[in-house]
Short mmCIF file of C-alpha atoms and ligand atoms in Angstrom, two decimals:
data_model
loop_
_atom_site.label_atom_id
_atom_site.label_comp_id
_atom_site.label_asym_id
_atom_site.label_seq_id
_atom_site.Cartn_x
_atom_site.Cartn_y
_atom_site.Cartn_z
CA UNK A 4 -1.61 -62.11 -29.77
CA UNK A 5 1.13 -61.67 -32.37
CA UNK A 6 1.51 -63.65 -35.60
CA UNK A 7 4.15 -66.35 -35.72
CA UNK A 8 5.67 -64.94 -38.87
CA UNK A 9 7.50 -61.70 -38.26
CA UNK A 10 5.55 -58.67 -39.42
CA UNK A 11 7.05 -55.29 -40.07
CA UNK A 12 4.20 -53.93 -37.97
CA UNK A 13 5.53 -55.50 -34.77
CA UNK A 14 6.28 -52.89 -32.16
CA UNK A 15 4.92 -50.07 -34.35
CA UNK A 16 2.27 -47.59 -33.16
CA UNK A 17 -0.65 -46.62 -35.35
CA UNK A 18 -2.86 -43.63 -34.83
CA UNK A 19 -6.05 -44.65 -36.65
CA UNK A 20 -8.55 -41.89 -37.50
CA UNK A 21 -11.94 -43.33 -38.36
CA UNK A 22 -13.93 -41.02 -40.54
CA UNK A 23 -17.69 -40.86 -41.13
CA UNK A 24 -18.32 -43.36 -43.86
CA UNK A 25 -20.28 -46.63 -43.95
CA UNK A 26 -16.93 -48.39 -44.49
CA UNK A 27 -15.94 -47.47 -40.95
CA UNK A 28 -17.09 -50.94 -39.85
CA UNK A 29 -14.10 -52.38 -41.73
CA UNK A 30 -11.80 -50.60 -39.29
CA UNK A 31 -12.91 -52.88 -36.51
CA UNK A 32 -11.45 -55.83 -38.43
CA UNK A 33 -8.46 -53.75 -39.41
CA UNK A 34 -7.67 -53.08 -35.71
CA UNK A 35 -7.79 -56.82 -35.00
CA UNK A 36 -5.53 -57.67 -37.94
CA UNK A 37 -2.82 -55.11 -37.16
CA UNK A 38 -2.93 -55.98 -33.43
CA UNK A 39 -2.35 -59.62 -34.34
CA UNK A 40 0.76 -58.46 -36.03
CA UNK A 41 2.06 -56.72 -32.94
CA UNK A 42 0.99 -53.16 -33.65
CA UNK A 43 -0.55 -50.93 -31.00
CA UNK A 44 -3.51 -48.86 -32.10
CA UNK A 45 -4.82 -45.62 -30.73
CA UNK A 46 -7.98 -44.39 -32.32
CA UNK A 47 -9.64 -41.03 -32.97
CA UNK A 48 -13.26 -41.48 -33.92
CA UNK A 49 -14.82 -38.50 -35.70
CA UNK A 50 -18.36 -37.41 -35.01
CA UNK A 51 -19.32 -38.89 -38.38
CA UNK A 52 -17.39 -42.10 -37.57
CA UNK A 53 -19.42 -42.43 -34.36
CA UNK A 54 -22.55 -42.76 -36.49
CA UNK A 55 -21.21 -46.02 -37.85
CA UNK A 56 -19.12 -47.56 -35.06
CA UNK A 57 -19.12 -46.88 -31.34
CA UNK A 58 -16.22 -45.87 -29.11
CA UNK A 59 -16.96 -48.96 -27.05
CA UNK A 60 -16.49 -51.39 -29.95
CA UNK A 61 -13.30 -49.59 -31.05
CA UNK A 62 -11.81 -49.60 -27.52
CA UNK A 63 -12.89 -53.19 -27.01
CA UNK A 64 -10.81 -54.23 -29.96
CA UNK A 65 -7.91 -51.78 -29.67
CA UNK A 66 -7.56 -52.21 -25.91
CA UNK A 67 -7.02 -48.44 -25.74
CA UNK A 68 -9.16 -45.48 -24.99
CA UNK A 69 -10.91 -44.08 -28.06
CA UNK A 70 -10.57 -40.31 -28.47
CA UNK A 71 -13.46 -38.29 -29.81
CA UNK A 72 -13.42 -34.82 -28.43
CA UNK A 73 -10.97 -31.96 -28.96
CA UNK A 74 -12.16 -30.10 -25.90
CA UNK A 75 -12.36 -32.95 -23.43
CA UNK A 76 -10.68 -31.83 -20.26
CA UNK A 77 -9.97 -35.35 -19.03
CA UNK A 78 -8.47 -36.44 -22.37
CA UNK A 79 -6.40 -33.32 -22.64
CA UNK A 80 -4.95 -33.90 -19.14
CA UNK A 81 -4.20 -37.57 -19.81
CA UNK A 82 -3.13 -37.30 -23.42
CA UNK A 83 -3.10 -33.89 -25.15
CA UNK A 84 -4.02 -33.81 -28.81
CA UNK A 85 -0.46 -32.85 -29.73
CA UNK A 86 0.94 -35.88 -27.92
CA UNK A 87 -1.69 -38.09 -29.50
CA UNK A 88 -0.62 -36.88 -32.92
CA UNK A 89 3.09 -37.44 -32.26
CA UNK A 90 3.15 -40.68 -30.24
CA UNK A 91 2.63 -42.86 -33.30
CA UNK A 92 4.86 -44.14 -36.09
CA UNK A 93 2.13 -43.62 -38.70
CA UNK A 94 -1.29 -41.95 -38.91
CA UNK A 95 -3.92 -43.72 -41.00
CA UNK A 96 -7.24 -42.10 -41.94
CA UNK A 97 -9.78 -44.78 -42.88
CA UNK A 98 -12.26 -44.24 -44.27
CA UNK A 99 -11.12 -40.80 -45.48
CA UNK A 100 -14.26 -38.92 -46.52
CA UNK A 101 -14.38 -36.25 -49.23
CA UNK A 102 -14.99 -33.73 -46.46
CA UNK A 103 -12.01 -34.87 -44.41
CA UNK A 104 -9.75 -34.71 -47.48
CA UNK A 105 -10.92 -31.21 -48.32
CA UNK A 106 -10.25 -30.11 -44.71
CA UNK A 107 -6.78 -31.66 -44.84
CA UNK A 108 -5.99 -29.78 -48.05
CA UNK A 109 -7.14 -26.51 -46.53
CA UNK A 110 -5.41 -27.08 -43.20
CA UNK A 111 -8.66 -26.81 -41.29
CA UNK A 112 -8.44 -27.88 -37.66
CA UNK A 113 -12.00 -27.81 -36.37
CA UNK A 114 -12.15 -31.12 -34.48
CA UNK A 115 -9.81 -33.60 -32.84
CA UNK A 116 -9.06 -35.55 -36.00
CA UNK A 117 -8.25 -32.60 -38.21
CA UNK A 118 -6.30 -30.94 -35.40
CA UNK A 119 -4.17 -34.10 -34.90
CA UNK A 120 -3.61 -34.27 -38.67
CA UNK A 121 -2.34 -30.71 -38.72
CA UNK A 122 -0.20 -31.16 -35.61
CA UNK A 123 1.39 -34.46 -36.49
CA UNK A 124 5.07 -34.78 -37.47
CA UNK A 125 4.54 -38.39 -38.58
CA UNK A 126 3.83 -39.88 -41.99
CA UNK A 127 0.11 -39.90 -42.88
CA UNK A 128 -1.75 -42.43 -45.02
CA UNK A 129 -5.36 -42.04 -46.10
CA UNK A 130 -7.73 -44.64 -47.44
CA UNK A 131 -10.54 -42.75 -49.14
CA UNK A 132 -14.05 -44.17 -49.41
CA UNK A 133 -17.15 -42.50 -50.81
CA UNK A 134 -19.75 -42.57 -53.56
CA UNK A 135 -18.13 -42.91 -57.01
CA UNK A 136 -19.41 -39.56 -58.22
CA UNK A 137 -17.96 -37.87 -55.15
CA UNK A 138 -14.67 -39.67 -55.71
CA UNK A 139 -14.50 -38.73 -59.36
CA UNK A 140 -15.59 -35.13 -58.76
CA UNK A 141 -12.99 -32.62 -59.93
CA UNK A 142 -12.78 -31.13 -56.43
CA UNK A 143 -11.97 -34.50 -54.85
CA UNK A 144 -9.46 -35.41 -57.53
CA UNK A 145 -7.81 -32.01 -57.12
CA UNK A 146 -7.64 -32.63 -53.38
CA UNK A 147 -6.14 -36.12 -53.80
CA UNK A 148 -3.42 -34.64 -56.02
CA UNK A 149 -2.67 -31.87 -53.52
CA UNK A 150 -2.53 -34.33 -50.64
CA UNK A 151 -0.07 -36.48 -52.53
CA UNK A 152 2.02 -33.38 -53.20
CA UNK A 153 1.87 -32.64 -49.49
CA UNK A 154 3.54 -36.05 -48.86
CA UNK A 155 0.42 -37.97 -47.87
CA UNK A 156 0.27 -41.61 -48.97
CA UNK A 157 -3.01 -42.48 -50.66
CA UNK A 158 -4.41 -46.01 -50.66
CA UNK A 159 -6.77 -45.78 -53.61
CA UNK A 160 -10.35 -46.97 -53.29
CA UNK A 161 -11.40 -49.97 -55.33
CA UNK A 162 -14.32 -50.40 -57.75
CA UNK A 163 -17.42 -52.43 -57.16
CA UNK A 164 -20.84 -52.30 -55.54
CA UNK A 165 -21.14 -49.32 -53.24
CA UNK A 166 -23.25 -49.20 -50.13
CA UNK A 167 -25.42 -46.51 -51.74
CA UNK A 168 -26.50 -49.01 -54.35
CA UNK A 169 -24.39 -47.54 -57.18
CA UNK A 170 -21.48 -49.28 -58.82
CA UNK A 171 -18.11 -47.64 -59.39
CA UNK A 172 -14.88 -46.54 -57.80
CA UNK A 173 -15.04 -45.48 -54.15
CA UNK A 174 -15.02 -48.62 -52.06
CA UNK A 175 -12.60 -48.59 -49.15
CA UNK A 176 -9.67 -50.88 -49.91
CA UNK A 177 -10.13 -54.33 -48.39
CA UNK A 178 -8.73 -54.85 -44.91
CA UNK A 179 -5.99 -57.15 -46.17
CA UNK A 180 -4.97 -54.46 -48.68
CA UNK A 181 -4.86 -51.87 -45.92
CA UNK A 182 -2.70 -54.20 -43.82
CA UNK A 183 -0.44 -54.84 -46.85
CA UNK A 184 -0.04 -51.08 -47.42
CA UNK A 185 0.94 -50.62 -43.76
CA UNK A 186 3.37 -53.51 -43.91
CA UNK A 187 4.78 -52.19 -47.18
CA UNK A 188 5.33 -48.80 -45.52
CA UNK A 189 7.35 -50.34 -42.69
CA UNK A 190 9.23 -52.93 -44.76
CA UNK A 191 11.91 -51.32 -46.73
CA UNK A 192 13.81 -54.09 -48.39
CA UNK A 193 17.02 -53.70 -50.36
CA UNK A 194 20.68 -53.08 -49.77
CA UNK A 195 20.12 -49.79 -47.95
CA UNK A 196 17.38 -51.10 -45.59
CA UNK A 197 17.98 -49.76 -42.11
CA UNK A 198 19.82 -46.66 -43.35
CA UNK A 199 18.31 -43.25 -42.83
CA UNK A 200 19.06 -40.61 -45.46
CA UNK A 201 18.20 -36.89 -45.36
CA UNK A 202 17.89 -35.08 -48.72
CA UNK A 203 17.35 -31.37 -49.13
CA UNK A 204 15.81 -30.31 -52.45
CA UNK A 205 14.26 -27.44 -54.36
CA UNK A 206 14.73 -23.75 -53.80
CA UNK A 207 14.26 -21.78 -50.56
CA UNK A 208 12.07 -18.71 -50.56
CA UNK A 209 13.37 -15.82 -48.44
CA UNK A 210 10.52 -13.45 -47.78
CA UNK A 211 11.16 -9.74 -48.38
CA UNK A 212 7.65 -8.83 -47.40
CA UNK A 213 4.31 -10.72 -47.45
CA UNK A 214 4.23 -10.80 -51.25
CA UNK A 215 7.88 -10.79 -52.39
CA UNK A 216 10.71 -13.22 -51.94
CA UNK A 217 14.26 -14.05 -53.05
CA UNK A 218 14.90 -17.44 -54.53
CA UNK A 219 17.20 -19.49 -56.72
CA UNK A 220 15.98 -21.25 -59.80
CA UNK A 221 15.46 -24.88 -58.91
CA UNK A 222 12.76 -27.37 -59.92
CA UNK A 223 13.69 -29.93 -57.22
CA UNK A 224 13.72 -32.66 -59.89
CA UNK A 225 17.22 -33.95 -59.15
CA UNK A 226 16.68 -34.09 -55.36
CA UNK A 227 13.29 -35.84 -55.72
CA UNK A 228 14.81 -38.34 -58.19
CA UNK A 229 17.56 -39.11 -55.61
CA UNK A 230 14.93 -39.58 -52.91
CA UNK A 231 13.06 -42.11 -55.10
CA UNK A 232 16.23 -43.98 -56.10
CA UNK A 233 17.42 -44.35 -52.49
CA UNK A 234 13.99 -45.43 -51.31
CA UNK A 235 13.99 -48.08 -54.06
CA UNK A 236 17.21 -49.43 -52.52
CA UNK A 237 15.38 -49.73 -49.16
CA UNK A 238 16.59 -46.62 -47.34
CA UNK A 239 14.34 -44.67 -45.02
CA UNK A 240 14.31 -41.30 -46.77
CA UNK A 241 13.49 -37.90 -45.26
CA UNK A 242 13.09 -35.30 -47.94
CA UNK A 243 13.28 -31.68 -46.77
CA UNK A 244 11.89 -29.70 -49.64
CA UNK A 245 11.45 -26.07 -50.58
CA UNK A 246 8.48 -25.10 -52.76
CA UNK A 247 8.24 -27.22 -55.94
CA UNK A 248 5.55 -28.48 -58.29
CA UNK A 249 6.55 -32.11 -57.81
CA UNK A 250 4.58 -34.96 -56.31
CA UNK A 251 6.02 -36.36 -53.10
CA UNK A 252 7.91 -39.61 -53.81
CA UNK A 253 6.08 -42.74 -52.54
CA UNK A 254 6.98 -43.92 -49.06
CA UNK A 255 9.30 -41.02 -48.44
CA UNK A 256 8.67 -38.63 -45.50
CA UNK A 257 8.51 -35.11 -46.90
CA UNK A 258 8.84 -31.97 -44.83
CA UNK A 259 7.86 -28.88 -46.78
CA UNK A 260 9.59 -25.70 -45.77
CA UNK A 261 10.12 -22.25 -47.33
CA UNK A 262 13.23 -20.54 -45.96
CA UNK A 263 16.82 -21.63 -45.39
CA UNK A 264 16.40 -21.27 -41.67
CA UNK A 265 13.37 -23.56 -41.76
CA UNK A 266 15.31 -26.02 -43.93
CA UNK A 267 18.17 -26.12 -41.45
CA UNK A 268 15.82 -26.57 -38.48
CA UNK A 269 14.03 -29.41 -40.29
CA UNK A 270 17.31 -31.16 -41.13
CA UNK A 271 18.47 -30.87 -37.54
CA UNK A 272 15.13 -32.19 -36.22
CA UNK A 273 15.46 -35.15 -38.59
CA UNK A 274 18.97 -36.19 -37.45
CA UNK A 275 20.47 -38.67 -36.74
CA UNK A 276 21.03 -40.04 -40.25
CA UNK A 277 23.56 -42.17 -41.97
CA UNK A 278 23.69 -39.93 -45.02
CA UNK A 279 22.82 -36.31 -45.80
CA UNK A 280 22.61 -35.16 -49.38
CA UNK A 281 22.20 -31.40 -49.90
CA UNK A 282 20.72 -30.90 -53.32
CA UNK A 283 18.72 -27.81 -52.48
CA UNK A 284 19.50 -24.50 -54.15
CA UNK A 285 19.49 -22.61 -50.93
CA UNK A 286 19.31 -18.81 -51.29
CA UNK A 287 22.58 -17.41 -50.10
CA UNK A 288 21.06 -14.31 -48.55
CA UNK A 289 17.89 -13.11 -46.97
CA UNK A 290 16.86 -9.59 -45.95
CA UNK A 291 17.89 -8.80 -42.39
CA UNK A 292 14.26 -8.16 -41.45
CA UNK A 293 11.18 -9.37 -43.32
CA UNK A 294 8.81 -6.38 -43.68
CA UNK A 295 5.47 -6.99 -41.96
CA UNK A 296 3.58 -5.07 -44.66
CA UNK A 297 3.98 -4.96 -48.40
CA UNK A 298 6.72 -2.40 -49.20
CA UNK A 299 5.08 0.38 -51.20
CA UNK A 300 6.59 1.94 -54.29
CA UNK A 301 7.75 5.43 -53.27
CA UNK A 302 7.71 7.69 -56.30
CA UNK A 303 10.82 6.25 -58.01
CA UNK A 304 12.77 5.72 -54.81
CA UNK A 305 14.32 2.29 -54.78
CA UNK A 306 14.16 0.52 -51.45
CA UNK A 307 17.55 -0.51 -50.09
CA UNK A 308 17.43 -4.09 -48.91
CA UNK A 309 19.80 -4.89 -46.15
CA UNK A 310 20.96 -8.50 -46.67
CA UNK A 311 22.34 -11.07 -44.28
CA UNK A 312 23.88 -14.44 -45.08
CA UNK A 313 21.80 -17.62 -44.72
CA UNK A 314 23.16 -20.55 -42.78
CA UNK A 315 25.13 -22.97 -44.90
CA UNK A 316 23.21 -26.16 -44.24
CA UNK A 317 25.71 -28.41 -45.97
CA UNK A 318 28.61 -26.93 -43.95
CA UNK A 319 26.67 -27.14 -40.70
CA UNK A 320 25.70 -30.78 -41.21
CA UNK A 321 29.27 -31.63 -42.24
CA UNK A 322 30.66 -30.09 -39.07
CA UNK A 323 28.02 -31.30 -36.62
CA UNK A 324 30.00 -32.32 -33.58
CA UNK A 325 27.52 -34.83 -32.17
CA UNK A 326 25.33 -36.00 -35.05
CA UNK A 327 27.37 -35.79 -38.24
CA UNK A 328 26.02 -38.28 -40.80
CA UNK A 329 28.67 -40.86 -41.84
CA UNK A 330 28.44 -39.60 -45.39
CA UNK A 331 27.66 -36.01 -46.34
CA UNK A 332 27.20 -35.17 -50.02
CA UNK A 333 26.91 -31.68 -51.48
CA UNK A 334 26.09 -30.40 -54.92
CA UNK A 335 27.87 -27.65 -56.78
CA UNK A 336 26.73 -25.83 -59.91
CA UNK A 337 29.85 -24.83 -61.76
CA UNK A 338 30.44 -23.22 -65.08
CA UNK A 339 34.23 -23.49 -65.33
CA UNK A 340 37.13 -25.22 -63.71
CA UNK A 341 34.65 -27.73 -62.45
CA UNK A 342 36.95 -30.27 -60.88
CA UNK A 343 39.20 -27.74 -59.07
CA UNK A 344 36.30 -25.60 -57.87
CA UNK A 345 34.47 -28.66 -56.59
CA UNK A 346 37.55 -29.92 -54.78
CA UNK A 347 37.94 -26.58 -53.08
CA UNK A 348 34.25 -26.65 -52.09
CA UNK A 349 34.65 -30.18 -50.67
CA UNK A 350 37.34 -28.83 -48.36
CA UNK A 351 35.54 -25.59 -47.53
CA UNK A 352 32.29 -27.29 -46.59
CA UNK A 353 33.83 -30.27 -44.86
CA UNK A 354 31.66 -32.76 -46.78
CA UNK A 355 32.72 -36.14 -48.16
CA UNK A 356 31.52 -36.03 -51.73
CA UNK A 357 30.56 -33.26 -54.13
CA UNK A 358 28.39 -33.84 -57.17
CA UNK A 359 29.40 -31.07 -59.52
CA UNK A 360 26.85 -29.98 -62.12
CA UNK A 361 28.32 -28.75 -65.32
CA UNK A 362 25.91 -25.94 -66.06
CA UNK A 363 28.01 -24.58 -68.92
CA UNK A 364 27.79 -27.42 -71.43
CA UNK A 365 24.02 -27.85 -71.49
CA UNK A 366 23.06 -24.19 -71.03
CA UNK A 367 22.26 -23.32 -67.45
CA UNK A 368 18.48 -23.00 -68.01
CA UNK A 369 18.07 -26.54 -69.22
CA UNK A 370 19.88 -28.17 -66.31
CA UNK A 371 17.83 -26.09 -63.88
CA UNK A 372 14.33 -27.26 -64.60
CA UNK A 373 15.27 -29.65 -67.33
CA UNK A 374 15.28 -33.43 -67.14
CA UNK A 375 18.98 -34.01 -67.82
CA UNK A 376 22.11 -33.37 -65.85
CA UNK A 377 25.79 -33.77 -66.54
CA UNK A 378 27.79 -34.27 -63.36
CA UNK A 379 31.17 -35.19 -62.00
CA UNK A 380 31.51 -36.98 -58.66
CA UNK A 381 34.36 -35.59 -56.61
CA UNK A 382 35.53 -37.66 -53.63
CA UNK A 383 38.81 -37.87 -51.71
CA UNK A 384 39.81 -40.51 -54.23
CA UNK A 385 39.52 -38.09 -57.15
CA UNK A 386 37.07 -36.97 -59.81
CA UNK A 387 34.82 -39.11 -61.92
CA UNK A 388 32.99 -37.66 -64.92
CA UNK A 389 29.57 -39.08 -65.74
CA UNK A 390 27.97 -38.76 -69.18
CA UNK A 391 25.07 -36.41 -69.65
CA UNK A 392 22.07 -38.42 -68.47
CA UNK A 393 18.44 -38.15 -67.36
CA UNK A 394 18.16 -36.93 -63.77
CA UNK A 395 16.59 -40.30 -62.81
CA UNK A 396 19.68 -42.04 -64.16
CA UNK A 397 22.06 -39.66 -62.35
CA UNK A 398 20.06 -40.39 -59.21
CA UNK A 399 20.33 -44.16 -59.67
CA UNK A 400 24.08 -43.94 -60.19
CA UNK A 401 24.52 -41.86 -57.10
CA UNK A 402 22.33 -44.29 -55.12
CA UNK A 403 24.46 -47.19 -56.30
CA UNK A 404 27.62 -45.35 -55.19
CA UNK A 405 26.06 -44.83 -51.75
CA UNK A 406 25.10 -48.50 -51.62
CA UNK A 407 28.72 -49.46 -52.44
CA UNK A 408 30.00 -47.10 -49.81
CA UNK A 409 28.07 -49.02 -47.12
CA UNK A 410 29.02 -52.56 -48.28
O1 C5P B 8 28.25 -22.67 -51.73
P1 C5P B 8 27.37 -23.24 -52.79
O2 C5P B 8 25.96 -22.67 -52.75
O3 C5P B 8 27.88 -23.30 -54.15
O4 C5P B 8 27.19 -24.78 -52.36
C1 C5P B 8 26.32 -25.66 -52.92
C2 C5P B 8 26.05 -26.82 -51.96
O5 C5P B 8 25.85 -26.35 -50.65
C3 C5P B 8 24.77 -27.53 -52.28
O6 C5P B 8 24.95 -28.88 -51.84
C4 C5P B 8 23.75 -26.83 -51.51
O7 C5P B 8 22.61 -27.64 -51.22
C5 C5P B 8 24.51 -26.55 -50.21
N1 C5P B 8 24.10 -25.27 -49.57
C6 C5P B 8 23.44 -25.38 -48.34
N2 C5P B 8 23.15 -24.20 -47.67
C7 C5P B 8 23.43 -22.97 -48.20
C8 C5P B 8 24.07 -22.91 -49.46
C9 C5P B 8 24.38 -24.08 -50.09
O8 C5P B 8 23.18 -26.48 -47.88
N3 C5P B 8 23.11 -21.90 -47.55
#
């Protein structure tokens, strides 16, 4: 049965991972509610989850087989754990226990649920539920923060009477709130709804050996601000990010990478897109061969590093013969001759717009890592100078320009 009113869940596929908490029973109702809205649900039931609900009741409601075992030969033949983790539009863990969250943070894959979570290339949402002391524990709070940084969407628990008899924060969000969170995820509204935008952000790390790397200075703040601003206008945003200290923007799919080669591969895997915005400070070079062991100091002898050029992601996306985004935007940090240099870069890279940072006026250090940016927008139509503004404001202005471009 589907609801009369159109739901953004219609036609979407959910992989529901039911963890071992007393609130697992709420998932039975959740399955019914999302199925009413036209969603298909596949379920992984953890060993803990099985203590609270049975595979039979879950399958009875979902109309699909319930998966429980990583090493089940029949399951693996019918539906390998990798396929299970990928053939979904969204993965929801409910209830997410403290233990499950800790495993996710550590990247532990010791059962079907944790393996699927590590193998998935789809957005992940978690709805934690536990005793309030466990929820408030420094370790759990640290884990929640890290999971958010890793791009996982957290549906916070609510406060009230807990099954253990205590009162406090830790109750699984109500079923209608879980449904609303799912619907919110799939309902981008706004002028850029239906547009897919790829953004690269942050630095890349080019490993010299297991402990050393080459990188550019970049906080990622400008790229993340652009991701937020475009999502606010309803776009589907894929953020491909080098290492930063920033929290993943809400409802944005973040792919964390380290090197330029990984960033390029992630961009290409994320195509097609309507827009690509390359904000990342990609390292221009890497060593020709990453040393397998730490390079030792050799009595004053300086190691000679053989360098090779990294792929120019902006140029490659701009010249993609089959999948070129309609609009490709690059960034350029300039210290002099800003407009002319940026125009030359526009041609050289083959992109449509260049946002030129003036890193000479506010000294270089404060643009890179600071909260403000002074930019010019260079397009085929000419150059437009924007006042020095907060990076969030620069992002909003750029997002509005993109909105105009598509209307
Ligand atoms: O050539 P330059 O590094 O000045 O160009 C800056 C622009 O090109 C930025 O948009 C940056 O994200 C992008 N770029 C890239 N891949 C590289 C180098 C730069 O995408 N290897």
